[in-house]
Short mmCIF file of C-alpha atoms and ligand atoms in Angstrom, two decimals:
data_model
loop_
_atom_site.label_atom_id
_atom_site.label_comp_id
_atom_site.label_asym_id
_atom_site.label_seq_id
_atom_site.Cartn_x
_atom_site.Cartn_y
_atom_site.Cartn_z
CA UNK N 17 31.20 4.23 -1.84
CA UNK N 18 30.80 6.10 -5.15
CA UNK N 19 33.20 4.52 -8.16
CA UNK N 20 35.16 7.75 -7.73
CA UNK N 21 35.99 7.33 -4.29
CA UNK N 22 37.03 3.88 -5.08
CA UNK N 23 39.30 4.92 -7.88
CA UNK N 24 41.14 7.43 -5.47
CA UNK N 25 41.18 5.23 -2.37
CA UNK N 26 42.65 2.43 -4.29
CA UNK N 27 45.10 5.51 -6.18
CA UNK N 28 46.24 6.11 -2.48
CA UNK N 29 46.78 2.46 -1.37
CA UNK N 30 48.31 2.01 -3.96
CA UNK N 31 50.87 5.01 -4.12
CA UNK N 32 51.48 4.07 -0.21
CA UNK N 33 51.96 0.52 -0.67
CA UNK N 34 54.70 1.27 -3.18
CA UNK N 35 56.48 3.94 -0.63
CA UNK N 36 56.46 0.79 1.88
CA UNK N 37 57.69 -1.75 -0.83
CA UNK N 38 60.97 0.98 -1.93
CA UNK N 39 60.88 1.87 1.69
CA UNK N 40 61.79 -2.16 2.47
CA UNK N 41 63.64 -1.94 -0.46
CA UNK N 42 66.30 0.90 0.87
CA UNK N 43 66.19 -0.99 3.59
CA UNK N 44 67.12 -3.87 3.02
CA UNK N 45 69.97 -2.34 0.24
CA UNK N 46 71.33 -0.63 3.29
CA UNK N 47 71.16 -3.64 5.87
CA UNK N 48 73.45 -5.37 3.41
CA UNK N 49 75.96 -2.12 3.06
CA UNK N 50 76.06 -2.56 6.89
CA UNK N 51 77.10 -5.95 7.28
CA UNK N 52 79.57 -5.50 4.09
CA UNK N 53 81.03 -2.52 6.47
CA UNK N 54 81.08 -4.53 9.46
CA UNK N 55 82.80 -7.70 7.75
CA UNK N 56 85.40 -5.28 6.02
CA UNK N 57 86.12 -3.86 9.48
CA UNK N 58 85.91 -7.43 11.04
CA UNK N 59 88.47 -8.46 8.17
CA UNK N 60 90.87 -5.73 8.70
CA UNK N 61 90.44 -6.68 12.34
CA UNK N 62 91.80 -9.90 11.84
CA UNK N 63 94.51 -8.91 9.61
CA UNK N 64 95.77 -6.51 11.40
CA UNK N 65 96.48 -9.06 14.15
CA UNK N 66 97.79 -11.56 11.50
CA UNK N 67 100.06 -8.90 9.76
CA UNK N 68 101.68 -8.26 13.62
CA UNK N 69 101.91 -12.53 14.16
CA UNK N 70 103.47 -12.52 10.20
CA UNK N 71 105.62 -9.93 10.94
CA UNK N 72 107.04 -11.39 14.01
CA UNK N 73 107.31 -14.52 11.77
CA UNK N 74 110.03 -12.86 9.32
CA UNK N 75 111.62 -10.95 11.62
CA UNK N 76 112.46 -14.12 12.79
CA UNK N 77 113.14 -15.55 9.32
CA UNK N 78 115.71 -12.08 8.87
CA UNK N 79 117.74 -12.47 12.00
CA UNK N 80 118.52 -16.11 10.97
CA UNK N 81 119.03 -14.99 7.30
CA UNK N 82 121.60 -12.01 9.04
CA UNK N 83 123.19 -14.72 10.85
CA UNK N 84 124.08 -17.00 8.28
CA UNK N 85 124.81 -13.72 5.31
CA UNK N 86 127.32 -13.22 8.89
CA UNK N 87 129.01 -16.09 8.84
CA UNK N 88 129.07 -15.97 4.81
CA UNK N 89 131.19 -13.14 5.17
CA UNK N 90 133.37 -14.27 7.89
CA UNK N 91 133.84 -17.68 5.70
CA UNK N 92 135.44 -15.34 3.10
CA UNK N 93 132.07 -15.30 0.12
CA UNK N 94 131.98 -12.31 -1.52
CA UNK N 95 128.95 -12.71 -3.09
CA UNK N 96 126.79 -11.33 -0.36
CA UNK N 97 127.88 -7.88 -0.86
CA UNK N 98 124.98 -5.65 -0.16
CA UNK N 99 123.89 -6.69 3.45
CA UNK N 100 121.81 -4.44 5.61
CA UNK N 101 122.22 -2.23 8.24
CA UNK N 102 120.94 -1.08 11.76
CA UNK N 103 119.76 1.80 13.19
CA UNK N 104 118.41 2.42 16.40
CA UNK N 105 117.13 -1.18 16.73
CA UNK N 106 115.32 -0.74 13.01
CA UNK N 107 116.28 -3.02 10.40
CA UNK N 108 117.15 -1.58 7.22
CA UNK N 109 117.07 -4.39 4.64
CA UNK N 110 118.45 -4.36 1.24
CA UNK N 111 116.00 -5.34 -2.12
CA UNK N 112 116.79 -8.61 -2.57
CA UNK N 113 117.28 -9.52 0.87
CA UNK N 114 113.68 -8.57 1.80
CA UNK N 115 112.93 -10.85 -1.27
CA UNK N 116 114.14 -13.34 0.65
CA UNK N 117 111.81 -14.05 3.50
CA UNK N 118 110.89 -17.08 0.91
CA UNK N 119 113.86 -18.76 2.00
CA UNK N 120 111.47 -21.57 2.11
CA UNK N 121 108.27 -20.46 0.18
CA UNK N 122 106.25 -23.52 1.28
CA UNK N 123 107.04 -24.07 5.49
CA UNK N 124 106.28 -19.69 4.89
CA UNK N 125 102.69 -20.38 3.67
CA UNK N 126 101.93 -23.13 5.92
CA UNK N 127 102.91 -20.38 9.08
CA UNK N 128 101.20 -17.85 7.12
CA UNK N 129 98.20 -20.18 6.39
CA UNK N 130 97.61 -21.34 10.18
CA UNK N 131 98.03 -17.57 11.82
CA UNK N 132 95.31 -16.79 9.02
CA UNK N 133 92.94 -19.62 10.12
CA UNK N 134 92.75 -19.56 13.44
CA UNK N 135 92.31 -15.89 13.73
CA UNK N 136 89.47 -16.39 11.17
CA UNK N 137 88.35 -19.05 13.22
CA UNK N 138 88.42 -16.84 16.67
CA UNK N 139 86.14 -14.63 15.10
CA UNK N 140 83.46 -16.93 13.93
CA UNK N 141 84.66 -16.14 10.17
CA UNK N 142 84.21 -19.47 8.64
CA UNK N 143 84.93 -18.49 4.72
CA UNK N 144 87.19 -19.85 2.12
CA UNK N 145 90.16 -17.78 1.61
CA UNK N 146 92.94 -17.54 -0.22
CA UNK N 147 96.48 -14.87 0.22
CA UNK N 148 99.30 -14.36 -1.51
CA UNK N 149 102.42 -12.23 -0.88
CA UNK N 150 103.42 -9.99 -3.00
CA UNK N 151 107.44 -8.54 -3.75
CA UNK N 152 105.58 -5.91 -6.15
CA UNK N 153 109.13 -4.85 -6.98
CA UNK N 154 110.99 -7.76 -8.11
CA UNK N 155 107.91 -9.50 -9.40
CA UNK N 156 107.76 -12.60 -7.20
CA UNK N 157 105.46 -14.16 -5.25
CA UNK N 158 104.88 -16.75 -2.68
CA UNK N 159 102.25 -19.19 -4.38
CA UNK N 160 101.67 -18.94 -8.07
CA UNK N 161 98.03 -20.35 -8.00
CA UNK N 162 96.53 -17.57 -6.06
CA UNK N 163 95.58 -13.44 -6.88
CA UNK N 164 99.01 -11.30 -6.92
CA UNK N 165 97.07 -8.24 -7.01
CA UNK N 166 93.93 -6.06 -5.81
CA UNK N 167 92.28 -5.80 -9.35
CA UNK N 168 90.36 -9.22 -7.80
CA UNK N 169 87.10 -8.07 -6.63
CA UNK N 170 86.54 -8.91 -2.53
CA UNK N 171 90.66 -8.38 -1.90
CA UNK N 172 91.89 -6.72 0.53
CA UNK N 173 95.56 -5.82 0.44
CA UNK N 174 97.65 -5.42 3.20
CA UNK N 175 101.33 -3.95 3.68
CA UNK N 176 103.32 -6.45 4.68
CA UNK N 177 105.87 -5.01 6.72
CA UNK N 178 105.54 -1.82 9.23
CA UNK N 179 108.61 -0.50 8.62
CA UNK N 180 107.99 -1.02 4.43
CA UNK N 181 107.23 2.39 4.03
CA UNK N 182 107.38 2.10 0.02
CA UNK N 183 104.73 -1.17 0.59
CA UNK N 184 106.56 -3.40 -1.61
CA UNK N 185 105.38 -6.57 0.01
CA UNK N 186 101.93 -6.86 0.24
CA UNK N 187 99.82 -9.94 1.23
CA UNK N 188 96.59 -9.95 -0.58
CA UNK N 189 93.80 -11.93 0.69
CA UNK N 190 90.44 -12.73 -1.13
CA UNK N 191 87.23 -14.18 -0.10
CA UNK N 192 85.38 -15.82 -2.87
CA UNK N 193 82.30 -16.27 -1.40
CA UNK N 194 81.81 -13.15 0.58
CA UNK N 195 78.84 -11.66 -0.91
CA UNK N 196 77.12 -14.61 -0.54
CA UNK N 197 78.50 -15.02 3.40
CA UNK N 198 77.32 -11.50 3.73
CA UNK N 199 73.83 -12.10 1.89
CA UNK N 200 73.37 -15.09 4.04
CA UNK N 201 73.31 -13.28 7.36
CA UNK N 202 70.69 -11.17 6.36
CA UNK N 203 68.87 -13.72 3.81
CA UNK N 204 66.54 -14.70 7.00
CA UNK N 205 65.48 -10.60 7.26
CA UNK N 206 65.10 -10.37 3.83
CA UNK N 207 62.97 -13.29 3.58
CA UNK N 208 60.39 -11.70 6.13
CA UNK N 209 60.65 -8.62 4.13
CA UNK N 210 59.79 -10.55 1.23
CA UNK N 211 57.02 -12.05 3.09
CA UNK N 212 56.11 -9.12 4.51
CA UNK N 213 55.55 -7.63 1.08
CA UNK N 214 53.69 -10.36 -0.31
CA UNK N 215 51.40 -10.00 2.46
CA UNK N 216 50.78 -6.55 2.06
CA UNK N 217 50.14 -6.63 -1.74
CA UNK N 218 47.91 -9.66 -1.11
CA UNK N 219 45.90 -7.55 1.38
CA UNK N 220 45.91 -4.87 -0.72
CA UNK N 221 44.50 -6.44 -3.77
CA UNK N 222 41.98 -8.61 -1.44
CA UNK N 223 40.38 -5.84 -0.24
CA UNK N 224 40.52 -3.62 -3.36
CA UNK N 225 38.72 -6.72 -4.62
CA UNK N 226 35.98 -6.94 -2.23
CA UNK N 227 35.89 -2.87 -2.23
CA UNK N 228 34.90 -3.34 -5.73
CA UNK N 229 32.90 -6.81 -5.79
CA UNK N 230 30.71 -5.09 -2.50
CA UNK N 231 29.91 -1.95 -4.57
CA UNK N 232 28.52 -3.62 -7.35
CA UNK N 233 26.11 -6.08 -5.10
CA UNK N 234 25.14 -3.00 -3.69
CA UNK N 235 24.31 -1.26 -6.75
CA UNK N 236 23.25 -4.59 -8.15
CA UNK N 237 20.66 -4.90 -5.28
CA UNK N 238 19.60 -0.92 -5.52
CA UNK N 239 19.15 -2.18 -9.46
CA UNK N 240 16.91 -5.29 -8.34
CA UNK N 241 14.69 -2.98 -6.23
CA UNK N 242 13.79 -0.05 -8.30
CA UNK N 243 13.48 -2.87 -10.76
CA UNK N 244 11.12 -4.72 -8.30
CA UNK N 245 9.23 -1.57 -7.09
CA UNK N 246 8.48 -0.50 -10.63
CA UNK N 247 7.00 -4.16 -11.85
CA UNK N 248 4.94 -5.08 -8.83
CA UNK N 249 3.68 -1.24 -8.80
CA UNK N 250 2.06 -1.30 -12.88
CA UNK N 251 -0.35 -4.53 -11.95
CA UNK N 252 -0.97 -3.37 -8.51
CA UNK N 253 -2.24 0.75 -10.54
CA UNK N 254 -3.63 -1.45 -13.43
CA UNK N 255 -5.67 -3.63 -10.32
CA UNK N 256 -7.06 -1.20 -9.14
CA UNK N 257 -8.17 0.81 -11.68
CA UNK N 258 -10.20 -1.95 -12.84
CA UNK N 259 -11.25 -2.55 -9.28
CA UNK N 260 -12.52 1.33 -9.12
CA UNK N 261 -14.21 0.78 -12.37
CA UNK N 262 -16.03 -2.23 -11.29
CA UNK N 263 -17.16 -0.05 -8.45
CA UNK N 264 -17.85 2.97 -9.96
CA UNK N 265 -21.65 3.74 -10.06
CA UNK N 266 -21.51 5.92 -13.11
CA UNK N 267 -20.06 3.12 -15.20
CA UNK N 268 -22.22 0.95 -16.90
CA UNK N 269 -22.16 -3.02 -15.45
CA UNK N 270 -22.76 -4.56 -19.02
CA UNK N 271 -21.53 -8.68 -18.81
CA UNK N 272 -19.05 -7.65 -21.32
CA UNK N 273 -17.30 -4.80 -18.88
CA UNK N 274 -17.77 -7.14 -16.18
CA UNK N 275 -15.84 -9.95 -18.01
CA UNK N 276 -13.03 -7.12 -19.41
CA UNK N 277 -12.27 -5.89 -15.96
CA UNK N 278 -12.37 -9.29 -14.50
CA UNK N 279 -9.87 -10.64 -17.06
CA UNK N 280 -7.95 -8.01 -16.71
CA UNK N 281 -7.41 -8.35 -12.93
CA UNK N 282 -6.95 -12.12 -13.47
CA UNK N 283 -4.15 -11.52 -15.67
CA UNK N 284 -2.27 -8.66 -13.61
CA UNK N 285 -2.86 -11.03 -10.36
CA UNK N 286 -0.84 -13.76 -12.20
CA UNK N 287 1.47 -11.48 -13.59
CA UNK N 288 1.68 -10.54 -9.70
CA UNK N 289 1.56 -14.47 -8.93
CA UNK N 290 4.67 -14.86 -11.20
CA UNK N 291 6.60 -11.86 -9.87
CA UNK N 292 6.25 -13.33 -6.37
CA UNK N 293 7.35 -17.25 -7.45
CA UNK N 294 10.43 -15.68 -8.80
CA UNK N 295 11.49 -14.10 -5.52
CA UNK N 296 10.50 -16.84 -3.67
CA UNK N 297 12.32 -19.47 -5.69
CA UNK N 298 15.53 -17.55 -5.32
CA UNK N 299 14.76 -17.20 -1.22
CA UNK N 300 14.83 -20.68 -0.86
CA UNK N 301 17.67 -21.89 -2.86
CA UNK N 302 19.78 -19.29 -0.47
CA UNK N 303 18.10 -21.04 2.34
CA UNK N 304 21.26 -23.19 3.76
CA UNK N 305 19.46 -26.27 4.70
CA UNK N 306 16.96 -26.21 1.41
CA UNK N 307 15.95 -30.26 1.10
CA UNK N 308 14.47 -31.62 -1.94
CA UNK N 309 11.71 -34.03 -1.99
CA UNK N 310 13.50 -36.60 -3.70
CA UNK N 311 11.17 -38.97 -5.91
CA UNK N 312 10.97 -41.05 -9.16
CA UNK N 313 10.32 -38.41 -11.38
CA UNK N 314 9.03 -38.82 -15.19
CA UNK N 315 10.86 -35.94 -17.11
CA UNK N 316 9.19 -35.77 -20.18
CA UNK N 317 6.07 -35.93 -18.22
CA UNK N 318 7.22 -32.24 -16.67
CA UNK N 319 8.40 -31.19 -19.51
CA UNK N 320 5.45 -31.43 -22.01
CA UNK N 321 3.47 -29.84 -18.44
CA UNK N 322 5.97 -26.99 -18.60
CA UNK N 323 5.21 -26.43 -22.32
CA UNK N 324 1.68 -26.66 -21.97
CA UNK N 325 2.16 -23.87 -19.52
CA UNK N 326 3.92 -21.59 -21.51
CA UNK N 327 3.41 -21.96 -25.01
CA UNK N 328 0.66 -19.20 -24.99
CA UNK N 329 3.32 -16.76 -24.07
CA UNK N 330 5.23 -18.01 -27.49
CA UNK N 331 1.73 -17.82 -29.40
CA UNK N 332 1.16 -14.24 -28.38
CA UNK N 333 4.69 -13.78 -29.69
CA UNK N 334 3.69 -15.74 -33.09
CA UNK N 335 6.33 -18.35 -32.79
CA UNK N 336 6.18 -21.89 -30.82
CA UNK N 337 7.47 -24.63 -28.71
CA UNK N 338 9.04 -28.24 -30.25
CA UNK N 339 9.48 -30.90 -28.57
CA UNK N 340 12.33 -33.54 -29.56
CA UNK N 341 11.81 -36.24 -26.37
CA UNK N 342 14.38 -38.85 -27.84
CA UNK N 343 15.81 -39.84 -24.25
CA UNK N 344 14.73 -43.85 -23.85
CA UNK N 345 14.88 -43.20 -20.42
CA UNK N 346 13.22 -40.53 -18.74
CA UNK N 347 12.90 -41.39 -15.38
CA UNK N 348 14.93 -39.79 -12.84
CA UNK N 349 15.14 -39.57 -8.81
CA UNK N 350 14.40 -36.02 -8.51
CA UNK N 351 12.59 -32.76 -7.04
CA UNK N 352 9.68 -32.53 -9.68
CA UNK N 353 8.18 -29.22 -8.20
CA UNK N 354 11.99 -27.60 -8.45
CA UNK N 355 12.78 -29.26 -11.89
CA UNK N 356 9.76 -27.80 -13.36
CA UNK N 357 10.49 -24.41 -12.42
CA UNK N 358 13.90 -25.29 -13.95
CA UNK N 359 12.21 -25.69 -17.43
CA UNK N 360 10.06 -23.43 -16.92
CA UNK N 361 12.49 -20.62 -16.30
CA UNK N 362 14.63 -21.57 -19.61
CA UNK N 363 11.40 -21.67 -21.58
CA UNK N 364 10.22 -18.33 -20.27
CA UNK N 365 14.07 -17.00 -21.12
CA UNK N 366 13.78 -18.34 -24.59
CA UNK N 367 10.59 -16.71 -25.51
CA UNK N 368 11.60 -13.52 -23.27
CA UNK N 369 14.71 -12.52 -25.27
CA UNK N 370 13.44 -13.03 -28.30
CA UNK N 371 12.68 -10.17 -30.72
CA UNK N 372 11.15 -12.32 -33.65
CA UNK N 373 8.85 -14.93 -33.32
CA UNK N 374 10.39 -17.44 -30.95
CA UNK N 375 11.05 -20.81 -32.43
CA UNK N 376 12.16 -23.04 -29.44
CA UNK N 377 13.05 -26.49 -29.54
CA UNK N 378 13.25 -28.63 -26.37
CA UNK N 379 15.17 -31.92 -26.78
CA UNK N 380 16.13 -34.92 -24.42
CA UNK N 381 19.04 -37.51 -24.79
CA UNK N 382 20.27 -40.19 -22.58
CA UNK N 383 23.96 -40.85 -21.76
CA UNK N 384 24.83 -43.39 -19.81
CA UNK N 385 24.14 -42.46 -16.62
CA UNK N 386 22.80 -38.98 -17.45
CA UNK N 387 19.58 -37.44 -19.14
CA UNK N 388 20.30 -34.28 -20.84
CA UNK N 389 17.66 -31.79 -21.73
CA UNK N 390 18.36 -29.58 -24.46
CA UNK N 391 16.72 -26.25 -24.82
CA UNK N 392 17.29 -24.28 -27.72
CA UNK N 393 16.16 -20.69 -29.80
CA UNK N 394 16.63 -18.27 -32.15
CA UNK N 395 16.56 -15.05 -29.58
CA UNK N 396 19.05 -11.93 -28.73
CA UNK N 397 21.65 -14.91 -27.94
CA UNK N 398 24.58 -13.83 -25.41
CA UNK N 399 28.20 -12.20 -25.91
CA UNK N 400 30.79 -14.47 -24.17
CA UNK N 401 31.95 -12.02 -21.72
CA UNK N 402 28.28 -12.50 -20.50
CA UNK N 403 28.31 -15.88 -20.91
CA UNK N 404 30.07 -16.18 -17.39
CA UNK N 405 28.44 -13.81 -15.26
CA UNK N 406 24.47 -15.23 -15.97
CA UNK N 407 24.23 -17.63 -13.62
CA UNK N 408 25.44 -14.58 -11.37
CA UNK N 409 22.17 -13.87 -8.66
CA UNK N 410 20.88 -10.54 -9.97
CA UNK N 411 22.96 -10.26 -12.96
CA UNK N 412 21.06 -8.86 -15.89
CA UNK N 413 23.06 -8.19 -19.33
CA UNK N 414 23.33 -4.30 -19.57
CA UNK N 415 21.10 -3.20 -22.14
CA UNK N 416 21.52 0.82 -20.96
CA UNK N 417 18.84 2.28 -18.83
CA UNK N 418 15.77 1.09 -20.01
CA UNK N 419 15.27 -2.66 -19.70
CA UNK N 420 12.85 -3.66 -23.05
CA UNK N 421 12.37 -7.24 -21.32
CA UNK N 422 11.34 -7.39 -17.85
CA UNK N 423 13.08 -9.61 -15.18
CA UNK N 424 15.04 -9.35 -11.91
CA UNK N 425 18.19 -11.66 -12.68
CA UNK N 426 17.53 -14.12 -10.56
CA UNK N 427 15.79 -16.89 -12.58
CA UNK N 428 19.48 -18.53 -14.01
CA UNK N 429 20.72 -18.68 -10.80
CA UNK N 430 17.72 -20.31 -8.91
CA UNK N 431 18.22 -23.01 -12.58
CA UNK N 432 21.96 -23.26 -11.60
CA UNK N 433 21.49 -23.66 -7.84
CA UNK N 434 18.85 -26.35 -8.63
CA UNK N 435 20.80 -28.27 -11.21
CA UNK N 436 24.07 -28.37 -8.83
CA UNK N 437 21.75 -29.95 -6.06
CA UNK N 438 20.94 -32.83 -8.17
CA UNK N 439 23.99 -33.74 -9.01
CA UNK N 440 23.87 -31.94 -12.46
CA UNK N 441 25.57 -29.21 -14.92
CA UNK N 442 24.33 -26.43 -16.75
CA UNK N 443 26.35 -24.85 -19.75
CA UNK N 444 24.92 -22.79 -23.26
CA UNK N 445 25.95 -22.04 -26.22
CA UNK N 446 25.12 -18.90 -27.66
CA UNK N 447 25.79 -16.68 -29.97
CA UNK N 448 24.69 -13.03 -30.28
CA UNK N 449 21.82 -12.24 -32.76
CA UNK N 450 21.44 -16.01 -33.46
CA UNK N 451 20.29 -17.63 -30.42
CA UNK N 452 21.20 -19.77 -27.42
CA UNK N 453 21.12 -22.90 -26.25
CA UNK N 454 21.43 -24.38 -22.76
CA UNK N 455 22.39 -27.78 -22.10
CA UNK N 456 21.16 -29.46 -18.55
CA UNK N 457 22.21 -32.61 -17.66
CA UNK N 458 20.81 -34.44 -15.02
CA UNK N 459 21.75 -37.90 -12.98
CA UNK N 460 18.74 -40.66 -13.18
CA UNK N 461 19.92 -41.55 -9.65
CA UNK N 462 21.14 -38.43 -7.62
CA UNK N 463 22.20 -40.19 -5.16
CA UNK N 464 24.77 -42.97 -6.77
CA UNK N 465 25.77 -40.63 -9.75
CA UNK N 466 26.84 -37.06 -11.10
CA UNK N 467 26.75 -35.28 -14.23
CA UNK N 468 29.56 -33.24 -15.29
CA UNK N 469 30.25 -31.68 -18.72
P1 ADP B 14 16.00 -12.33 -15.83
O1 ADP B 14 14.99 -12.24 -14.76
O2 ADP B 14 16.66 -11.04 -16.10
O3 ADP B 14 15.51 -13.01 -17.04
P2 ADP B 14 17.81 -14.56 -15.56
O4 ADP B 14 18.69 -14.95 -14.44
O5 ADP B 14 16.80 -15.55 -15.98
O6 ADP B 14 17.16 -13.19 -15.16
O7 ADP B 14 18.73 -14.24 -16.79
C1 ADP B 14 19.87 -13.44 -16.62
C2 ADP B 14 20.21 -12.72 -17.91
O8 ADP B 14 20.64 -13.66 -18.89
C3 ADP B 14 19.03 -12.04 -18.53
O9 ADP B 14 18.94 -10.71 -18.06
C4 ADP B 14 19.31 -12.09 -20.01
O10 ADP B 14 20.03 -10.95 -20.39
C5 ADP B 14 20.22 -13.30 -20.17
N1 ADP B 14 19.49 -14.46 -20.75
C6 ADP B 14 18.97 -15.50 -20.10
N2 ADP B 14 18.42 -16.40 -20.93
C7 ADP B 14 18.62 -15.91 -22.18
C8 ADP B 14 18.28 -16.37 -23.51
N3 ADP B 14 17.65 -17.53 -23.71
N4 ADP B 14 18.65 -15.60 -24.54
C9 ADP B 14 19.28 -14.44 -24.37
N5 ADP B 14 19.63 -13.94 -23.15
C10 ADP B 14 19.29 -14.67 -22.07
#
């Protein structure tokens, strides 16, 4: 998939991922309007029962109120002047006598109180409550403690009396908790939404992710063989050329030609040689079941080999190899064939990416249960955002098109892969235009101990 494509598939994910995130959103936003509908409904339900029970309640309270304001008058007390009167069975109740159904404020709350609760109760309304009525007209009110009006949020304010067309008494009932009551009946949907979403976005971003990480194996691996192609194919022409040469009758078979062409082969057939060990070294560490052949090892013994190997390639470079073996103890249990590429590979770094004349020191120290080796130059060095991905198979810092130094990117991962088997770490230093320094440190027994930095 081309970069482009990427950019507009993941454009499109993500443009529909949002639509299904608001879409949940709404949804959710509206689930809760629903069950704020159904519980206002549900409450005026209730109250609409409890307002008939309540009214039944003072009607009861009036007709013994009439009775007694009767015999008031028969006993001669003038004060009760303005009684009521009735029409057509309809009571028609003077001001202050409606003011009275608080003949006895606190039995009328307790009445009020238990009609209230056990209609709750019958429909599965368990919430704290508390109601008040209201005389809006004379300004009183049956308990002082609780809301008088509906400027409370969550009240709900009911007339008191049917036949109180001017609704002077009201009773007003709030419910503290009910947008949490509400919230709680859908809080187990809007936790799956919530998980819901997560999981999208997490799917989403995983396979952006491996979208992205896939594309640039692939190109990483297109890199590694054009890169491969293009090295093995110069010594192969070079080959033979010298092999037509050395076969061509017109040329001349001096001992000196001989011996030019000869060298020449011998050189581009280990160049070949070397080409081929890289590969294969990075083949087997992938190998799951790769076993090392585990022995008492002398490291400075492979090291000084390793430099004795190499240190032409610094020569032809006019710089050199130091050695600095201060470790007391050098001998560790270890793979010496798989350690030795592990120099070798940071010596043949060091000297590759270096554009002066490479001056390389190689050091050893022993810690306590560890032997560190210590490898050190003056080269390119490496930017820090680099730093992390080297020990990445195939990675090769970008130096544009043209690679000056050759490689494949696989040598500092093979050294990483081999280090972590025994037991070890691997970390560097570097800075760019300076140099770099890598720091190995291995266990002397593999097997008992580990060495971490
Ligand atoms: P390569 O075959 O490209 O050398 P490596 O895995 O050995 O592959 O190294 C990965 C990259 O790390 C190299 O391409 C190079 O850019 C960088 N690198 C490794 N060693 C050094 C060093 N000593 N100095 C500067 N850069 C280095």
């Amino acid at each position: 998939m081309s970069k482009k494509k990427i950019i507009i598939v993941t454009l499109f994910a993500a443009i529909l991922l949002m639509g299904m995130v608001a879409l949940q959103l709404n949804w959710i936003k509206s689930a809760m309007l629903i069950k704020e509908k159904d519980f206002n409904n549900e409450v005026q339900n209730v109250f609409n029962t409890v307002m008939t029970k309540v009214n039944h309640h003072e009607q009861k309270c009036m007709q013994q109120r009439m009775v007694k304001l009767m015999r008031e008058q028969n006993t001669g007390n003038q004060n009760v002047g303005r009684v009521f009167g009735m029409n057509s069975g309809v009571i028609h109740i003077e001001t202050d006598i409606v003011n009275s159904i608080f003949d006895d404020k606190k039995t009328s709350y307790i009445s009020i109180d238990t009609i209230i609760k056990n209609e709750l109760k019958k429909r599965n309304i368990k919430l704290d409550y508390s109601f008040n009525v209201f005389d809006k007209y004379n300004n009183i009110s049956l308990v002082d403690s609780v809301p008088q009006n509906a400027d409370h949020t969550n009240t709900y304010v009911f007339p008191f009396l049917s036949n109180d067309i001017m609704h002077q008494l009201v009773l007003v009932v709030s419910f503290p908790n009910e947008k949490a009551f509400i919230f709680k009946q859908i809080s187990l949907m809007i936790l799956l939404s919530l998980l819901l979403i997560i999981g999208m976005v997490y799917i989403f971003s995983y396979s952006i992710s491996t979208i992205i990480k896939q594309e640039k194996v692939s190109e990483m691996k297109n890199d590694f063989i054009n890169n491969m192609t293009h090295e093995f194919k110069t010594p192969i022409s070079t080959i033979s050329l010298a092999c037509q040469a050395l076969t061509d009758k017109d040329i001349p078979k001096t001992r000196d030609i001989y011996d030019t062409y000869i060298g020449i082969i011998n050189e581009e057939n280990h160049r070949l040689g070397n080409m081929a060990e890289k590969i294969l070294q990075s083949a087997v560490v992938d190998k799951p079941g790769l076993t090392l052949k585990v022995d008492e090892v002398d490291l400075h013994k492979i090291i000084n080999e390793s430099v004795k190997n190499i240190e032409i390639q610094a020569k032809q470079k006019h710089g050199g190899i130091r050695t600095n073996l201060n470790a007391t103890h050098a001998t560790i249990l270890a793979d010496a064939v798989h350690v030795g590429n592990v120099i070798y590979n940071l010596l043949d770094n060091a000297i590759k990416y270096s554009k002066r004349e490479p001056d390389i020191v190689i050091s050893t120290v022993s810690h306590d249960k560890c032997i560190e080796i210590i490898v050190a130059d003056n080269g390119i060095g490496i930017s820090k955002a680099n730093q992390k991905k080297i020990f990445e198979k195939l990675f090769r810092v970008s130096t544009g098109n043209i690679h000056e130094v050759k490689g494949f990117g696989l040598g500092l991962s093979y050294v990483k892969a081999i280090v972590d088997r025994h037991r070890g770490s691997i970390t560097l230093d570097s800075q760019v235009g300076k140099g770099t320094t890598f720091y190995v440190k291995l266990p002397f027994d593999m097997n008992t101990n580990q060495c971490y930095y």
